[in-house]
mmCIF file of C-alpha atoms in Angstrom:
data_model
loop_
_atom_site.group_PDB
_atom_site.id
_atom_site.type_symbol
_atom_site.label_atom_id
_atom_site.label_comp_id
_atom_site.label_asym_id
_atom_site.label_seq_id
_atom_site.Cartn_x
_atom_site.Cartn_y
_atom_site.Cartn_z
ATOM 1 C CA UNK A 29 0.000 0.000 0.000
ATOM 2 C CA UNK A 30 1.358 3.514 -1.041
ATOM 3 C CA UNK A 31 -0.972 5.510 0.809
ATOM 4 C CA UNK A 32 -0.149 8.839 1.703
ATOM 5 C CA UNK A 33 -3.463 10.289 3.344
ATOM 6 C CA UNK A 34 -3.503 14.465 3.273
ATOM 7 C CA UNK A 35 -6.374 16.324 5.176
ATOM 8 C CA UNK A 36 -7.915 18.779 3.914
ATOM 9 C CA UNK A 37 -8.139 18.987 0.602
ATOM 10 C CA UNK A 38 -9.553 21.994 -0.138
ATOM 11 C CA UNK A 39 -9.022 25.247 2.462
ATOM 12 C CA UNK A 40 -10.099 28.511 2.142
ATOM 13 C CA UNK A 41 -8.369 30.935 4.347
ATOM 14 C CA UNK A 42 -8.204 34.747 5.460
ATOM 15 C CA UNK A 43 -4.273 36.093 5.841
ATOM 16 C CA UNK A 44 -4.974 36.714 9.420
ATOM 17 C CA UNK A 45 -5.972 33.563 10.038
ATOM 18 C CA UNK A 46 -3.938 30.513 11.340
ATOM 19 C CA UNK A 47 -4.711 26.615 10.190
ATOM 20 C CA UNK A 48 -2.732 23.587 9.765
ATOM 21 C CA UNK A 49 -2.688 20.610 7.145
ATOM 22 C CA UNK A 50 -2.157 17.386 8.149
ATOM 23 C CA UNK A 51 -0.545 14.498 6.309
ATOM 24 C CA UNK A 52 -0.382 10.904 7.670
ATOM 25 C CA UNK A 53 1.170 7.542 5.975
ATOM 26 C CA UNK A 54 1.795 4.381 6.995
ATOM 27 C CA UNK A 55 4.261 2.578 4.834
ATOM 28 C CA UNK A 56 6.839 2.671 7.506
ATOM 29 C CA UNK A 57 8.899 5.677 5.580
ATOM 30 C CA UNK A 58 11.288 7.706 7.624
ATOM 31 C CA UNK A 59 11.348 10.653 5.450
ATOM 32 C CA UNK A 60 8.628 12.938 5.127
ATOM 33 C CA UNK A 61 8.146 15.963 3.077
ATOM 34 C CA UNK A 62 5.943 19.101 1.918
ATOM 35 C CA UNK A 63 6.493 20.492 -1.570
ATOM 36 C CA UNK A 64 4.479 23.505 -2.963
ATOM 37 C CA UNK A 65 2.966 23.286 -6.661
ATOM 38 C CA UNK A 66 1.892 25.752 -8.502
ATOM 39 C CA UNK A 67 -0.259 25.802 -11.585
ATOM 40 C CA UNK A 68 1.562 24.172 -14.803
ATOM 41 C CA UNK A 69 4.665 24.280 -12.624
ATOM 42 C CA UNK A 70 7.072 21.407 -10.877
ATOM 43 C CA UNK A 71 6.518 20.776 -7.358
ATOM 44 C CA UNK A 72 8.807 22.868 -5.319
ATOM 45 C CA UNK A 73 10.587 21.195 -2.182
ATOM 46 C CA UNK A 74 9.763 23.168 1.142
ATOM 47 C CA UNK A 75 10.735 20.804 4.095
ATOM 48 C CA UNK A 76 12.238 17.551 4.109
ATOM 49 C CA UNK A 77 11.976 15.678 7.793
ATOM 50 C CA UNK A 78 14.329 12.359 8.460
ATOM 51 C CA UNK A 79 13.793 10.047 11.258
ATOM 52 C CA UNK A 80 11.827 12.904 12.480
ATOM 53 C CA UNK A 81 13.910 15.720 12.692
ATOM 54 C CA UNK A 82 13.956 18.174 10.125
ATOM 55 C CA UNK A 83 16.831 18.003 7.741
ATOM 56 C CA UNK A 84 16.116 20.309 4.841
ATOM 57 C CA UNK A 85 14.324 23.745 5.316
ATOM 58 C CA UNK A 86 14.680 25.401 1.655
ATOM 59 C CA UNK A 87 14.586 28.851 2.775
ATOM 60 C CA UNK A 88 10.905 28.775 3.304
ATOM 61 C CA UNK A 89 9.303 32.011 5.001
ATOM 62 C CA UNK A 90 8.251 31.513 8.714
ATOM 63 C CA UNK A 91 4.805 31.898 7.879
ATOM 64 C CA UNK A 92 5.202 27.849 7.032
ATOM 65 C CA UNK A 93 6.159 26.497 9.923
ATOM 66 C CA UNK A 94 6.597 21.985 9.568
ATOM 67 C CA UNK A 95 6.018 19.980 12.479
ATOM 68 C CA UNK A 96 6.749 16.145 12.884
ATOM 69 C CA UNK A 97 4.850 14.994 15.870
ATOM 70 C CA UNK A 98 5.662 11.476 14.723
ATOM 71 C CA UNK A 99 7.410 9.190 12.171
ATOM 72 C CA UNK A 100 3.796 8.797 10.551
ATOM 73 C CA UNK A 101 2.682 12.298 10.866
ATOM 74 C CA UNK A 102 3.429 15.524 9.167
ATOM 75 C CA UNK A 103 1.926 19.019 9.804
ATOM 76 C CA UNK A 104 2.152 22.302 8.155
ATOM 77 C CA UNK A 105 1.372 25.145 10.375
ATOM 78 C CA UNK A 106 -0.210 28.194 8.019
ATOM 79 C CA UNK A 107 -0.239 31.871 9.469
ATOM 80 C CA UNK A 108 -0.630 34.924 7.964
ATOM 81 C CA UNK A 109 -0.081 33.975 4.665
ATOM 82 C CA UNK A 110 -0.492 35.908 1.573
ATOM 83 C CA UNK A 111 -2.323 35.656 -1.878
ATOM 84 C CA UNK A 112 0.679 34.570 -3.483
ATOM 85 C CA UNK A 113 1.146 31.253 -1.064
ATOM 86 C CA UNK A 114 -2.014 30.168 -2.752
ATOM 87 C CA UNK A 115 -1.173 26.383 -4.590
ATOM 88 C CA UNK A 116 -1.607 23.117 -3.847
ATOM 89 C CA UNK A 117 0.593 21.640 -0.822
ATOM 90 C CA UNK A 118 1.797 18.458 -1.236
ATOM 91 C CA UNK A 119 3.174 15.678 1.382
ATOM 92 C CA UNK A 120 5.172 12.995 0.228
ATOM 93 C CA UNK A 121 7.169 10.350 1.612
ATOM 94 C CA UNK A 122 10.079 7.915 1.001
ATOM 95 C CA UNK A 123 11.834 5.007 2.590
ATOM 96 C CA UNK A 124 15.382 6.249 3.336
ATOM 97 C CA UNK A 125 18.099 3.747 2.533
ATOM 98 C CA UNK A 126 22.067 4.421 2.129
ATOM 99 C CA UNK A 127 24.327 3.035 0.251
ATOM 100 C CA UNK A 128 26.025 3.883 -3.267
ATOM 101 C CA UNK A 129 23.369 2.701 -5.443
ATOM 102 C CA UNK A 130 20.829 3.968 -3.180
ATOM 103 C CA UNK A 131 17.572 5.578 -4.651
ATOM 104 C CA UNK A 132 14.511 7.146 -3.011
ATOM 105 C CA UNK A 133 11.200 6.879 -4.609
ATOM 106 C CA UNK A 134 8.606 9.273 -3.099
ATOM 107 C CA UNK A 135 5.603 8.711 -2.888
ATOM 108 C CA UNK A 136 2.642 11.744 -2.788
ATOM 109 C CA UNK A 137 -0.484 12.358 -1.358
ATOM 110 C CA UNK A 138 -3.211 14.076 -2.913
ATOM 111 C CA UNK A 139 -2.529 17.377 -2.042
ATOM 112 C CA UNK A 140 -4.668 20.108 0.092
ATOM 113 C CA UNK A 141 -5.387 22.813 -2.348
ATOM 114 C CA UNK A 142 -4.230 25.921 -0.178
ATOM 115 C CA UNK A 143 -6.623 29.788 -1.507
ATOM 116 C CA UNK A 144 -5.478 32.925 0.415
ATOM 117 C CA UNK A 145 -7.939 35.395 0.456
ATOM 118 C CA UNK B 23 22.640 23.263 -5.910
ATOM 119 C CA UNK B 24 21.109 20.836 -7.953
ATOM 120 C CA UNK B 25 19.210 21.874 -11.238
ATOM 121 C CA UNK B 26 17.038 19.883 -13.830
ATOM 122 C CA UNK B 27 16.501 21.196 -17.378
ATOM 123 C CA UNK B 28 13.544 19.674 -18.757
ATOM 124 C CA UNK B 29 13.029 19.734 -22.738
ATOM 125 C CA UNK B 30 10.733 19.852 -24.442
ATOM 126 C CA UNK B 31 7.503 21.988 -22.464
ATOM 127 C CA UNK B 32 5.208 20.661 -24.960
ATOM 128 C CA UNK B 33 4.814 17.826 -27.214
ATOM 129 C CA UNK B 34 2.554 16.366 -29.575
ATOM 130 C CA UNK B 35 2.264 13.109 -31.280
ATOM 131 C CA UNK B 36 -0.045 10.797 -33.342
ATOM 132 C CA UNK B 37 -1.583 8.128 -31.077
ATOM 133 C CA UNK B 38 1.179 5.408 -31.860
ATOM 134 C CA UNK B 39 3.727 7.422 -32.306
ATOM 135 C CA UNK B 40 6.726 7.476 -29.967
ATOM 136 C CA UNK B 41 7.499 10.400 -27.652
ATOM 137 C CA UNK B 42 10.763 11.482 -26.341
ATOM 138 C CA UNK B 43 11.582 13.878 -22.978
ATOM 139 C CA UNK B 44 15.103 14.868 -22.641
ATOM 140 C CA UNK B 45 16.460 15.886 -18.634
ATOM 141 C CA UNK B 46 19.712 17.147 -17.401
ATOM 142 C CA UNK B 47 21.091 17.503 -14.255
ATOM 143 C CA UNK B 48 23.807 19.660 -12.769
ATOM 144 C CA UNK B 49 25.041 17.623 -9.922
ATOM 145 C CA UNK B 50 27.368 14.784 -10.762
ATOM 146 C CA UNK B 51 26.614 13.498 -7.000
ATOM 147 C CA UNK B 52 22.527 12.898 -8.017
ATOM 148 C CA UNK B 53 22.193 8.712 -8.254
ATOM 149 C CA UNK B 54 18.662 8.770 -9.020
ATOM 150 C CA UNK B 55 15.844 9.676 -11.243
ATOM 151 C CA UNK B 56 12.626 9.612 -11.309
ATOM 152 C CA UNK B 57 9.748 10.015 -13.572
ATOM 153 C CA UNK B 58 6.654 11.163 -12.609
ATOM 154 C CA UNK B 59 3.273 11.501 -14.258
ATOM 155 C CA UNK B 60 0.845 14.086 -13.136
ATOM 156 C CA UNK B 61 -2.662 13.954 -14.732
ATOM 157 C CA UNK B 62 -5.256 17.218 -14.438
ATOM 158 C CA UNK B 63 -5.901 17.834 -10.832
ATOM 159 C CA UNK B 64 -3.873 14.833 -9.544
ATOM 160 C CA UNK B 65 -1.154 13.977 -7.292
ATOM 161 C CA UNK B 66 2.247 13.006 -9.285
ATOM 162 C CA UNK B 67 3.230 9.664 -9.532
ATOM 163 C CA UNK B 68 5.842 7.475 -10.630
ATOM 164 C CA UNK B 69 5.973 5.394 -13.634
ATOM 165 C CA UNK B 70 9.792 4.586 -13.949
ATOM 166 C CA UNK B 71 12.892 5.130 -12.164
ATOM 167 C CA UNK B 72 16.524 4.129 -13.034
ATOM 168 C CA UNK B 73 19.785 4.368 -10.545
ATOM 169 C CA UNK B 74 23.024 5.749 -11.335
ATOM 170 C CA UNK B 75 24.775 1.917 -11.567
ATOM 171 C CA UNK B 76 21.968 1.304 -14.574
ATOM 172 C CA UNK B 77 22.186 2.537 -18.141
ATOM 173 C CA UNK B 78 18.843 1.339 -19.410
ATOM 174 C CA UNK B 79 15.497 0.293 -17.736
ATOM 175 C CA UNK B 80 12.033 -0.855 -19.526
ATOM 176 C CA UNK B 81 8.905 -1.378 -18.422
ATOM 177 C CA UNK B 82 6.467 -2.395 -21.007
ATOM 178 C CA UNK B 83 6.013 0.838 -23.549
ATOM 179 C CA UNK B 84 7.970 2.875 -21.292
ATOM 180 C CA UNK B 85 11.789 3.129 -20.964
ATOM 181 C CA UNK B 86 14.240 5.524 -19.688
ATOM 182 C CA UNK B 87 17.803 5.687 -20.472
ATOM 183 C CA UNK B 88 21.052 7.721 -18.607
ATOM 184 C CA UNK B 89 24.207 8.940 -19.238
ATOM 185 C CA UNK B 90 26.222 9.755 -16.459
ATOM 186 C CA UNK B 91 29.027 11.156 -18.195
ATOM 187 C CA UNK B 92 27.358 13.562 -19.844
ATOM 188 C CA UNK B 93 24.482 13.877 -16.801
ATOM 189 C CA UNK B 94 21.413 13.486 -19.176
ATOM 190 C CA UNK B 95 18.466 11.247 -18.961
ATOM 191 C CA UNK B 96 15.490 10.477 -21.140
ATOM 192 C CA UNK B 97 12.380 9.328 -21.119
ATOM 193 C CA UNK B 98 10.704 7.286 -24.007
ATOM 194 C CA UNK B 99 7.348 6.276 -24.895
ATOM 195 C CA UNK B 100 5.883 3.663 -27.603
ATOM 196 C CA UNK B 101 2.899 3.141 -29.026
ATOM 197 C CA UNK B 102 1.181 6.195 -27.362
ATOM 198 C CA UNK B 103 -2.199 6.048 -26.472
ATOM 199 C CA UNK B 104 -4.502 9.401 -25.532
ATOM 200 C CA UNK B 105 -4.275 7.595 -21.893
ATOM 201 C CA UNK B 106 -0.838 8.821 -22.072
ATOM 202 C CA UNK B 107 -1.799 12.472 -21.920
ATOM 203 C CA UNK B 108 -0.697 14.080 -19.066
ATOM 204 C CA UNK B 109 2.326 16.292 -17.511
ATOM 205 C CA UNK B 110 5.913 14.304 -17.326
ATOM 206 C CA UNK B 111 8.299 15.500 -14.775
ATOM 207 C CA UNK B 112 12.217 13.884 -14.287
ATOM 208 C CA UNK B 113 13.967 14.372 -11.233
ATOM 209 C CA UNK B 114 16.959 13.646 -9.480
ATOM 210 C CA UNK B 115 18.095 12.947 -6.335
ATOM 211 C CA UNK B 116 20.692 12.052 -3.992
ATOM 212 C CA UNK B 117 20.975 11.130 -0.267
ATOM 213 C CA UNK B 118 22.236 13.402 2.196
ATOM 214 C CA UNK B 119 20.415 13.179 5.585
ATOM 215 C CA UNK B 120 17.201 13.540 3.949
ATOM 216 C CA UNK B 121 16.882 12.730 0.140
ATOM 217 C CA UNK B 122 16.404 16.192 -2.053
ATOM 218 C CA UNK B 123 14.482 15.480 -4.990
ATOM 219 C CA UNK B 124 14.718 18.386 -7.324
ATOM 220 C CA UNK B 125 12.192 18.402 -10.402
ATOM 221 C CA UNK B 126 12.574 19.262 -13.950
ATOM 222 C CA UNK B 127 9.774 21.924 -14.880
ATOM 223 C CA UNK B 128 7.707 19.213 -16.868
ATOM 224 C CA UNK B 129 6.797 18.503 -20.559
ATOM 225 C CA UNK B 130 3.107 18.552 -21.489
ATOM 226 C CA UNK B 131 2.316 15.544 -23.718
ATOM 227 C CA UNK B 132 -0.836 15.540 -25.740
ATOM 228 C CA UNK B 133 -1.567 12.166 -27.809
ATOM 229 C CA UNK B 134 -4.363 13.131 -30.734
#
């Protein structure tokens, strides 16, 4: 199973406001990310978390703030965002393994289509 | 950092025609690469992958082929059906505490 499990899927939100989306999987993965698509673009990496720690940060603003309560949870803490942060969010994760050959196939959710208003 | 160039943004072909997406990379340190579909409105997913210590891999109408020396990698498609209209986007990746997996910026493919 290959199930990564996103909640909500669609959110409306104010910039004043805060919210949160959620992301859950259960494949056993130990890395666990949040990319940012935007329409007819690639998705864009924002955080990656390994082992539950967070390992990558790609110079997102602190408006995004990640949070790994667990190794099959992943948050995204949203406050005062702007129009522009509007996209769809998505969580992904992989099974980290080391090694020369080693490869990393993520695996996506279906995305919580983010509208700042 | 890494970087992906993605050719071509948009192609079109016959049904049954083959199709062809061309990727390089920047990084000689990336040791994999993936391809990912992405269909209207839907999550990307993969449909073939291929590791640095392999120079070819198929899976029925769908191969992908690298060259390390010259850091390029390519997708290619037979006998294309309109099924196989979507986005395409490579990628590459290494490990380092956390994999990065940068993306190319995607080829639309449109099978009349």
């Amino acid at each position: 199973d290959t199930e990564v499990t996103q909640t909500p899927k669609h959110l409306v939100m104010g910039m004043t406001n805060k919210k949160s989306l959620k992301c859950e999987q259960h494949m056993g993965h130990r890395a666990m990310y949040w990319y940012k698509q935007k329409a007819k673009k690639p998705p864009e990496l924002m955080f990656v978390y390994s082992y539950e720690k967070l390992s990558i940060n790609e110079s997102v603003p602190s408006r995004f703030s990640p949070e790994c309560p667990n190794s099959s949870l992943l948050n995204l803490h949203l406050h005062a965002l702007q129009p522009e942060d509007s996209a769809l969010y998505l969580c992904a994760s992989s099974q980290e393994f080391w090694g020369q050959f080693s490869g990393n196939t993520i695996y996506f959710g279906e995305g919580s289509w983010l509208t700042v208003v | 950092g890494e970087n992906v160039e993605q050719h071509p943004s948009t192609l079109s072909v016959q049904e049954g025609d083959s199709a062809v997406i061309k990727c390089t990379y920047s990084d000689s340190a990336s040791n994999y690469f993936p391809w990912y579909k992405q269909e209207l409105g839907k999550r990307p997913q993969l449909i073939i992958d291929i590791r640095s210590n392999v120079g070819e891999k198929k899976d029925q109408r769908i191969a992908v082929t690298l060259n390390k020396t010259a850091k390029h990698f390519s997708l290619h498609i037979t006998e294309t059906q309109p099924e196989d209209s979507a986005v395409y986007f490579c990628a590459a990746s290494k490990g380092t505490g956390g994999f990065k997996t940068i993306f190319g910026a995607g080829t639309r493919l449109f099978v009349k």
